[in-house]
Tab-separated table of C-alpha atoms and ligand atoms in Angstrom:
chain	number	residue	atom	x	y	z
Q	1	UNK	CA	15.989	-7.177	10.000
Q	2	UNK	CA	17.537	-9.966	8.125
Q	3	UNK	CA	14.461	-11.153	6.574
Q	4	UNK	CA	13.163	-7.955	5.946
Q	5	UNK	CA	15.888	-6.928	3.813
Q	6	UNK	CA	15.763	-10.320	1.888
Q	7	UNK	CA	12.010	-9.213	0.991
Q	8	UNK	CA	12.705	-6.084	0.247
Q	9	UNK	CA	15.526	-6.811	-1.838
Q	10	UNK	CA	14.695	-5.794	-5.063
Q	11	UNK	CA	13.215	-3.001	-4.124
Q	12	UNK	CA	16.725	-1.688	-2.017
Q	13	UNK	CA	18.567	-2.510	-5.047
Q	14	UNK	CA	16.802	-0.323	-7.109
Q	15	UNK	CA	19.012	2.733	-6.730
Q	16	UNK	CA	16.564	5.636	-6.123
Q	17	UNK	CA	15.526	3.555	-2.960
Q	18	UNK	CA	18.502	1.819	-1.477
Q	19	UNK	CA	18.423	0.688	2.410
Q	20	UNK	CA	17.799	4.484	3.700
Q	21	UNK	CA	14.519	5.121	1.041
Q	22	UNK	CA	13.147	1.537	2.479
Q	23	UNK	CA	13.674	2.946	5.994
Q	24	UNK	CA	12.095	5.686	5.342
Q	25	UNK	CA	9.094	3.546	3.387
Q	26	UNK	CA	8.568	1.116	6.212
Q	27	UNK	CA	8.204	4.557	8.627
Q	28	UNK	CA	5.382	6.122	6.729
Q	29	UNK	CA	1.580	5.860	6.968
Q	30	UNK	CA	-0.130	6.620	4.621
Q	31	UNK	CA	-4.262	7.083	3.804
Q	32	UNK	CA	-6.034	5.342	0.718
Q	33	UNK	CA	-9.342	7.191	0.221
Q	34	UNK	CA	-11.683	4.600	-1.233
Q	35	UNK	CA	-10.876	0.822	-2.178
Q	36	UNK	CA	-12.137	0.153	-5.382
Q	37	UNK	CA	-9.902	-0.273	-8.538
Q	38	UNK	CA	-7.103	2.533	-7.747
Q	39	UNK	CA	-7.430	1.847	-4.453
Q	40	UNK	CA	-7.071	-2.173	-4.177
Q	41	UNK	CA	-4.440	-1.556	-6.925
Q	42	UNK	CA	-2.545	0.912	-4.382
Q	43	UNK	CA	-2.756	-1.069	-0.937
Q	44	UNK	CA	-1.521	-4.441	-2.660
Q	45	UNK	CA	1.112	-2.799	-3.999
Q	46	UNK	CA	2.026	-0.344	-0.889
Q	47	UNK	CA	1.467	-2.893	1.140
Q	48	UNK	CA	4.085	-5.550	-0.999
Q	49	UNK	CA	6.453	-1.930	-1.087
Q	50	UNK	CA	7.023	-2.652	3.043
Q	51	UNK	CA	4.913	1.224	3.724
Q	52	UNK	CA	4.846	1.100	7.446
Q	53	UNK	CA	0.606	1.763	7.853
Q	54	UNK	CA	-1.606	2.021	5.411
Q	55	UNK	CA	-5.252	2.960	6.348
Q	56	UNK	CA	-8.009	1.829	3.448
Q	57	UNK	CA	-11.553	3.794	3.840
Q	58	UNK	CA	-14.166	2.981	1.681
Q	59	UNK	CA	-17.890	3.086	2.045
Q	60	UNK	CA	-18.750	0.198	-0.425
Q	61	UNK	CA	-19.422	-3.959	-0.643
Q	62	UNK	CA	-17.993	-5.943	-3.132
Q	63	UNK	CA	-19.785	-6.955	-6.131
Q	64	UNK	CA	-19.525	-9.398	-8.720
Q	65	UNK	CA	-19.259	-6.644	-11.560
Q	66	UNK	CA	-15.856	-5.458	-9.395
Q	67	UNK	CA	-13.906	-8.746	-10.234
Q	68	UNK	CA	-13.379	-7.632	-13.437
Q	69	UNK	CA	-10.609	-4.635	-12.151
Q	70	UNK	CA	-10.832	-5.008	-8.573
Q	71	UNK	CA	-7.598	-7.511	-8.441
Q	72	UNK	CA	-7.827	-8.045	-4.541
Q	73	UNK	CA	-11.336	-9.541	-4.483
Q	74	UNK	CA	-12.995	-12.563	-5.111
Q	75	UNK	CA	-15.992	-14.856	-5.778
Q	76	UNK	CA	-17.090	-15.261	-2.328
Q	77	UNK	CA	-16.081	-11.793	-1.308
Q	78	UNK	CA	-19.083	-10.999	-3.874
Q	79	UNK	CA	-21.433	-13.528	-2.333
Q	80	UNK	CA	-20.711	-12.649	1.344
Q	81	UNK	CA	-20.802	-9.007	-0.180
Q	82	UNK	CA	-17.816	-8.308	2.410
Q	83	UNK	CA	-17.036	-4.062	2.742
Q	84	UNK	CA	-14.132	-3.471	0.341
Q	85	UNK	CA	-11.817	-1.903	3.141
Q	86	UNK	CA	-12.479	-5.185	5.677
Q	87	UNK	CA	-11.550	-7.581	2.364
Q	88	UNK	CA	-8.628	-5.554	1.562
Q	89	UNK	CA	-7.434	-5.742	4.539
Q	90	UNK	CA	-7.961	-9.572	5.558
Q	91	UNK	CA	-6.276	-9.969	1.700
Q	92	UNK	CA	-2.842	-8.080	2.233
Q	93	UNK	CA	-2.322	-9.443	6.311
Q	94	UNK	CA	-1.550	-12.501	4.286
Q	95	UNK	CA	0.859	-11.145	2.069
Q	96	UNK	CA	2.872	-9.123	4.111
Q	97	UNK	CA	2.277	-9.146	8.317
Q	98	UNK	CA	4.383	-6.757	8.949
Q	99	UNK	CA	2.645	-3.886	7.847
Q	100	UNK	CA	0.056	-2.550	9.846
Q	101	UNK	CA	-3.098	-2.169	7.999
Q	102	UNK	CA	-6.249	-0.429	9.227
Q	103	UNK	CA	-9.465	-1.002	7.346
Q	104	UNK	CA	-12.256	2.243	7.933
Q	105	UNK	CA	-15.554	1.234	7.152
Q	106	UNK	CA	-16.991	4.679	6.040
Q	107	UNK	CA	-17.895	7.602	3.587
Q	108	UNK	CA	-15.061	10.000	3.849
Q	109	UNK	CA	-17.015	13.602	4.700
Q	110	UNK	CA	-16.281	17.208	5.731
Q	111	UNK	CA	-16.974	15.752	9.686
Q	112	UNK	CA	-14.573	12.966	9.510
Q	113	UNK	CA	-11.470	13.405	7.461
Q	114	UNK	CA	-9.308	15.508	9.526
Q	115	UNK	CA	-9.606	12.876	12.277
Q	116	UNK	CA	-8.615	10.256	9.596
Q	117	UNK	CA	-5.632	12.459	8.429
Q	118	UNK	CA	-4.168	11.867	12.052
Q	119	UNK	CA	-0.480	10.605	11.807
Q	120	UNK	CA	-1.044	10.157	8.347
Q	121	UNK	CA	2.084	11.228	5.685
Q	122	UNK	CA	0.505	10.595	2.592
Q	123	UNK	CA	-3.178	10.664	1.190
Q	124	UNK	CA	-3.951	8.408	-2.186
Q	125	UNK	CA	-7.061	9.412	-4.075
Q	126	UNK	CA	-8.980	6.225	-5.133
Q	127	UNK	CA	-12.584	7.930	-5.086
Q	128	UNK	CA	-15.175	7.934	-7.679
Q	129	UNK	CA	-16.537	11.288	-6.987
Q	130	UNK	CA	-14.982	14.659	-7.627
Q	131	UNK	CA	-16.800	16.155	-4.615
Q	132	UNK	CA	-14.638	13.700	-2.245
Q	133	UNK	CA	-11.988	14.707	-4.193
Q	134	UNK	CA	-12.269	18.664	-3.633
Q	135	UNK	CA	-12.808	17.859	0.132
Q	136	UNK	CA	-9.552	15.630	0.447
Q	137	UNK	CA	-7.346	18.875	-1.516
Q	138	UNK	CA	-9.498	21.075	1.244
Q	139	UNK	CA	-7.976	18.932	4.114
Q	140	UNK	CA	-4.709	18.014	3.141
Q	141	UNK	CA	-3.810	22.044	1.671
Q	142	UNK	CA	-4.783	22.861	5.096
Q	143	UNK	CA	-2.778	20.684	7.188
Q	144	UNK	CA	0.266	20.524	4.515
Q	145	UNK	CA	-0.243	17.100	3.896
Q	146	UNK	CA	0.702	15.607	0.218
Q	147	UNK	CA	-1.939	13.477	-2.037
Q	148	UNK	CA	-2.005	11.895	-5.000
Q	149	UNK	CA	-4.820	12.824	-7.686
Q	150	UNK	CA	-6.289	9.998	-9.198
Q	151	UNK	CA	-8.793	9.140	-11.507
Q	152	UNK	CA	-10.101	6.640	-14.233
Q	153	UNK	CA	-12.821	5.951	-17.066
Q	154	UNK	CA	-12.910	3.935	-19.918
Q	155	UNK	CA	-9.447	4.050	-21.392
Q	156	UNK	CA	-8.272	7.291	-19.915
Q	157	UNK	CA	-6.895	8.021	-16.980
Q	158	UNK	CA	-5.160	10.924	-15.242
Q	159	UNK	CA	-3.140	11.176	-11.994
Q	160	UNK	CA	-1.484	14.647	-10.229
Q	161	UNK	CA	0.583	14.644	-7.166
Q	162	UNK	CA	-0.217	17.808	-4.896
Q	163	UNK	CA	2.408	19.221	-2.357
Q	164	UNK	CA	0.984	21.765	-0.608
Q	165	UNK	CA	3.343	24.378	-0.491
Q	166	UNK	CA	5.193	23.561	-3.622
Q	167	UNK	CA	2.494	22.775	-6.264
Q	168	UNK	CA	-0.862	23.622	-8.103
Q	169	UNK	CA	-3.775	22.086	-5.590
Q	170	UNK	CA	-6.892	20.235	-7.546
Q	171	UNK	CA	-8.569	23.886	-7.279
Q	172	UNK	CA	-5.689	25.548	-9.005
Q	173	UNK	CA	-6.439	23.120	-11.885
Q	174	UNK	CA	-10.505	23.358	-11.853
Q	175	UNK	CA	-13.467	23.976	-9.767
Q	176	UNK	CA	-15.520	21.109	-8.935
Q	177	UNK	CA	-17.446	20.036	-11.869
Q	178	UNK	CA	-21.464	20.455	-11.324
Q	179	UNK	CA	-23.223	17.088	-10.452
Q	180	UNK	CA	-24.314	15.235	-13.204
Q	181	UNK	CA	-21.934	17.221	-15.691
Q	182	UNK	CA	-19.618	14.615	-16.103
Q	183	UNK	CA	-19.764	10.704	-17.517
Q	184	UNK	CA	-19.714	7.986	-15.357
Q	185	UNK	CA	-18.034	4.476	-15.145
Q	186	UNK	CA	-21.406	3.288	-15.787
Q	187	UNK	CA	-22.109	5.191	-18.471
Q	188	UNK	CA	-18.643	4.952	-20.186
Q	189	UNK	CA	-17.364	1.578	-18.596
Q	190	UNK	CA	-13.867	1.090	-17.489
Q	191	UNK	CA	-11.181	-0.989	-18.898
Q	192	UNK	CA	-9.182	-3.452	-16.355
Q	193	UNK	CA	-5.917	-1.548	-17.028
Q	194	UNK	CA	-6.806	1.749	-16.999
Q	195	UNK	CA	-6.840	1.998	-13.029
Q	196	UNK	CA	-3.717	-0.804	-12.853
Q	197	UNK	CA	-2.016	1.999	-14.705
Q	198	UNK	CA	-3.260	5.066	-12.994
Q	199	UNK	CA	-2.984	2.922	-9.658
Q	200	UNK	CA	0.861	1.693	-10.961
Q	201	UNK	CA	1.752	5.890	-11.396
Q	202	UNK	CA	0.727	6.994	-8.082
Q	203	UNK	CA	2.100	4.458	-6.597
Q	204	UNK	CA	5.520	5.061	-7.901
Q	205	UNK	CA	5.044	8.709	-7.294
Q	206	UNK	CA	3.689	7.837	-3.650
Q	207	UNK	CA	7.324	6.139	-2.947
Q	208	UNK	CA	9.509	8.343	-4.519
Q	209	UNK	CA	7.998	11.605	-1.823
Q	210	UNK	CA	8.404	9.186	0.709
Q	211	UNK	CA	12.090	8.853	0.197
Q	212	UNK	CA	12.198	12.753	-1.177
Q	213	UNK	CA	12.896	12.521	-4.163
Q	214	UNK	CA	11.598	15.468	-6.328
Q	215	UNK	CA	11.562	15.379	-9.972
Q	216	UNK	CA	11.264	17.307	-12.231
Q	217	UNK	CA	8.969	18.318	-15.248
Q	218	UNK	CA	5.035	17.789	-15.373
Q	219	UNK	CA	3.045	17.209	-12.151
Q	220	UNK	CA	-0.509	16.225	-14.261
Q	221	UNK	CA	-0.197	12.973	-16.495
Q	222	UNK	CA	-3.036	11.896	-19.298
Q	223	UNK	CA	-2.991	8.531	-20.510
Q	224	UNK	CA	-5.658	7.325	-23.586
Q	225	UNK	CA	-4.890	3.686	-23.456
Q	226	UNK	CA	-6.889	2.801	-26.709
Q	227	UNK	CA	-5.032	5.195	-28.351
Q	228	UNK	CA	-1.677	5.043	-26.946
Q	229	UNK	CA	-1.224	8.868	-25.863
Q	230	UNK	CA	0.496	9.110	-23.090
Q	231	UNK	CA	0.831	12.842	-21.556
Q	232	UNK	CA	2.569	15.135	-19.098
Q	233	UNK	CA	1.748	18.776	-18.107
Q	234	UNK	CA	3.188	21.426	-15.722
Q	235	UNK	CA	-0.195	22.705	-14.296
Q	236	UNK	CA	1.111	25.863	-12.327
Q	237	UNK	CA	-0.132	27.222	-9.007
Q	238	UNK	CA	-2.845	29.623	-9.234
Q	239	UNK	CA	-2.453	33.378	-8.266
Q	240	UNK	CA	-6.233	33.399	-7.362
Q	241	UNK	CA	-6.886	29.807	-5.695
Q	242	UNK	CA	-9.430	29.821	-3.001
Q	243	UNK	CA	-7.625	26.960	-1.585
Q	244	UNK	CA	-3.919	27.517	-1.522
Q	245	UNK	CA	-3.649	30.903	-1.697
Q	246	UNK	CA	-7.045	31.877	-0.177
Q	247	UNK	CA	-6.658	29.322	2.476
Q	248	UNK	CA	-10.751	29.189	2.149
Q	249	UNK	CA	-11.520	25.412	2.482
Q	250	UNK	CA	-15.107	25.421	1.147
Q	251	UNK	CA	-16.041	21.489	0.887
Q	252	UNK	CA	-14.327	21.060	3.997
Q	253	UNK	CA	-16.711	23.606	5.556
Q	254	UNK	CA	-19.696	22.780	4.076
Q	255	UNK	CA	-22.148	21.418	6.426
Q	256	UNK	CA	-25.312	19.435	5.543
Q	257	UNK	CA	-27.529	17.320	7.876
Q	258	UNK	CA	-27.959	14.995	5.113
Q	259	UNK	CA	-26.117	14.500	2.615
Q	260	UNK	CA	-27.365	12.280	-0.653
Q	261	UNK	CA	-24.941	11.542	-4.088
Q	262	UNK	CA	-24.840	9.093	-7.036
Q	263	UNK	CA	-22.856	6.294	-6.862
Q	264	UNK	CA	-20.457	6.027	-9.754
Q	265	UNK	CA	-21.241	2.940	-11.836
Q	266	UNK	CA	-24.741	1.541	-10.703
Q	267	UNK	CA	-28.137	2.603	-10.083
Q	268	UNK	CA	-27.896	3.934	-6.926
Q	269	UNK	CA	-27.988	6.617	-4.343
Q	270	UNK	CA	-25.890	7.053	-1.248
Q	271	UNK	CA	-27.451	9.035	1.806
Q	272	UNK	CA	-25.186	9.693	5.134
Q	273	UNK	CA	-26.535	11.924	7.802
Q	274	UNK	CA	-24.386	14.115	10.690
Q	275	UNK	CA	-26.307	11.798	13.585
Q	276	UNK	CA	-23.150	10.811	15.592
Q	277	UNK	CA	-25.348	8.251	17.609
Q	278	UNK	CA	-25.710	4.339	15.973
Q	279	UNK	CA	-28.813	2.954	14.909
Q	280	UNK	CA	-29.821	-0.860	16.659
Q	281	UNK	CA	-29.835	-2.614	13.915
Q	282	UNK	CA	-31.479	-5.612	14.859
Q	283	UNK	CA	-34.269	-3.127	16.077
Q	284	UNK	CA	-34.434	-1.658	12.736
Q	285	UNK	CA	-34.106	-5.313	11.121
Q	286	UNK	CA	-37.424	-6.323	13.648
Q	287	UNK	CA	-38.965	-3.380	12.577
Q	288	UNK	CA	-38.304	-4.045	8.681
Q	289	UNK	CA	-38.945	-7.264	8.247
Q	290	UNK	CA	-42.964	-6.862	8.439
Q	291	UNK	CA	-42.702	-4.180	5.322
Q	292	UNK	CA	-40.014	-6.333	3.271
Q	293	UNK	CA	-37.509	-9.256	3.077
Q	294	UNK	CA	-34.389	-8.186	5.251
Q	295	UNK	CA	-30.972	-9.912	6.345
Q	296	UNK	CA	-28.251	-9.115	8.574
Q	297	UNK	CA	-24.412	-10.218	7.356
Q	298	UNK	CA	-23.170	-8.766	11.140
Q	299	UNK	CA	-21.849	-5.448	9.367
Q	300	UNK	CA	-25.667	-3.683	7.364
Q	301	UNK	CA	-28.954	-4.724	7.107
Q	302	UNK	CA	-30.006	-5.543	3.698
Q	303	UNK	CA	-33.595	-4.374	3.126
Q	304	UNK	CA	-35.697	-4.963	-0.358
Q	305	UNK	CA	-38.779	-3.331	-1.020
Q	306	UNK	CA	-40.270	-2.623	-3.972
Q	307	UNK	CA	-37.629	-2.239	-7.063
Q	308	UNK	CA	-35.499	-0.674	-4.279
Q	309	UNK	CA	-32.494	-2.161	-2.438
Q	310	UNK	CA	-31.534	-0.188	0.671
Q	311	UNK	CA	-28.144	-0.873	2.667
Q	312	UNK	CA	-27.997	0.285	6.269
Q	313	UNK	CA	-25.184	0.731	7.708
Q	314	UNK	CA	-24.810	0.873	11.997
Q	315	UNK	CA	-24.456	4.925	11.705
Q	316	UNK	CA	-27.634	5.679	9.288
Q	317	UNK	CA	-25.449	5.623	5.989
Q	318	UNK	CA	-27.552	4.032	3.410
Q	319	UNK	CA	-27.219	3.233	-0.215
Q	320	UNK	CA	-30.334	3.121	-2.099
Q	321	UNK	CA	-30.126	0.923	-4.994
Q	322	UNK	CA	-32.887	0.816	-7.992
Q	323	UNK	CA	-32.561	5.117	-8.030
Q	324	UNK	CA	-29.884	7.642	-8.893
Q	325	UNK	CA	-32.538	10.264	-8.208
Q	326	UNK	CA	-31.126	11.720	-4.708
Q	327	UNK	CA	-34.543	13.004	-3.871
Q	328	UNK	CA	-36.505	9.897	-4.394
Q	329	UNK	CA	-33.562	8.377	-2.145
Q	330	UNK	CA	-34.152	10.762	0.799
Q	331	UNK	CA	-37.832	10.288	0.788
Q	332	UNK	CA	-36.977	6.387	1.035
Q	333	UNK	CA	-34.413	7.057	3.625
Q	334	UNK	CA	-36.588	9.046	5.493
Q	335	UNK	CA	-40.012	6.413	5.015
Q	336	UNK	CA	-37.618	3.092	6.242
Q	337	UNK	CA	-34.929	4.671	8.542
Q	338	UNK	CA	-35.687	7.637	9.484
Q	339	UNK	CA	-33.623	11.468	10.058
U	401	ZN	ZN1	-4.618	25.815	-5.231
């Protein structure tokens, strides 16, 4: 299309791209896990790139301590405390219609990610936990499927792409780190342009498999902003990998009723259960409201009791806030919604 190529212009100029790379761009779907500040980073800029679909999942609201490095949300996304995926979404349908965008309001888990990799080409890591991380190298080594490592903290960031197949996979590189082990964004904090740099890498890298092209040198990239240290590393396949060589896909595997993790960056627990059938809400919300004050925005219930926040979602999901102890957050789970 005419128009198309005037919007794509620069882009087709560019000679690593040209009219065949943006064919092959505007043909591709691809999967952002998680839409805070990698992953709002990535879709505006995939979606401004012309990528045919690109599906955002992420289990979280915006909040007013997000502006800061979030760059596609607002004041009153804070207020109406709008999911991250459904804001991302209704943000980049303005900017460019003619990519299809789907918005998945959900915790990405051993029972659903398979059915999200569907049609998908290309998986972006935007997570805040290493544990989602491990599961997404589980699912995509198994079904071939390339992603993009990414992660951020402070001034340091570091990014890998994974082709299963052809390079290391995240458990070539490391186990997963033990909960708790390692800092956190709230802890540590988290400079605006760490993740716009991270989030400006993988997106680059994300369009150059789309159109194939493979370069060379190291697959693993440091950055120390603060300190200006930028680098690159050939991390090597491992003769021993449960995952790539073993083809033993452990956190894809793992089952657990109920399942309960910190949430990176704030006081607060996350519990998601197996049940596949929804809770009534407004039942729930009747039932609530004689224990504690409780609202409904039409997507969770918003319950406060005691120091405690909890956030319902339709299929049992909760976030706890006023905790990060996991079992205190089951026992509330269990006292106000029940498993
Ligand atoms: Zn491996």
């Amino acid at each position: 299309m005419i128009q198309d190529l005037e919007r794509y212009s620069r882009q087709v100029h560019f000679s690593g791209i040209g009219e065949e790379g943006q064919n092959r761009i505007s043909k591709s779907t691809v999967l952002i896990v998680g839409c805070g500040a990698l992953g709002s980073n990535m879709a505006n800029l995939l979606v401004r790139a012309g990528v045919g679909t690109v599906k955002i999942v992420d289990r979280d609201f915006v909040e007013l301590s997000n502006l800061q490095r979030q760059v596609l949300f607002d004041e009153t996304d804070a207020e109406k405390r709008l999911p991250k995926a459904v804001a991302t979404m209704e943000k980049l349908k303005q900017i460019n219609s003619g990519v299809r965008i789907e918005a998945i309001i959900d915790d990405v888990n051993p029972r659903n990610i398979e059915t999200m990799l569907t049609g998908v080409d290309l998986v972006l890591d935007a997570t805040d936990n290493m544990e989602t991380r491990y599961l997404v190298n589980d699912a995509c080594v198994k079904h071939q499927i390339p992603w993009i490592y990414g992660g951020v903290i402070g001034a340091t960031g570091m990014t890998m792409d994974i082709i299963p197949g052809q390079s290391a996979c995240l458990r070539c590189l490391s186990d997963a780190p033990s909960p708790g082990s390692m800092p956190t964004c709230e802890t540590e904090g988290v400079l605006g342009g760490t993740p716009a740099v991270i989030a400006s890498i993988q997106t680059t890298e994300a369009l150059k498999i789309m159109v194939g092209h493979h370069p060379t040198g190291g697959n693993l990239i440091h950055i120390d902003l603060w300190e200006n240290e930028y680098n690159r590393f050939q991390v090597k396949p491992h003769p021993d990998c449960p995952a790539c060589v073993g083809k033993r896909f452990d956190f894809l595997e793992g089952e657990l009723a109920t399942e309960a993790f910190s949430l990176c960056g704030r006081n607060a627990v996350q519990i998601s259960t197996s049940r596949k059938d929804q809770l009534d809400l407004k039942q729930l919300k009747a039932r609530l409201s004689t224990l504690g004050e409780v609202a409904d925005n039409g997507f969770f219930l918003t319950f406060k009791v005691d120091q405690y926040e909890l956030i319902i979602f339709p299929d049992a999901r909760t976030i706890i806030k006023g905790t990060s102890d996991e079992t205190a957050a089951r026992s509330l789970f269990t006292k106000y919604v029940g498993n």
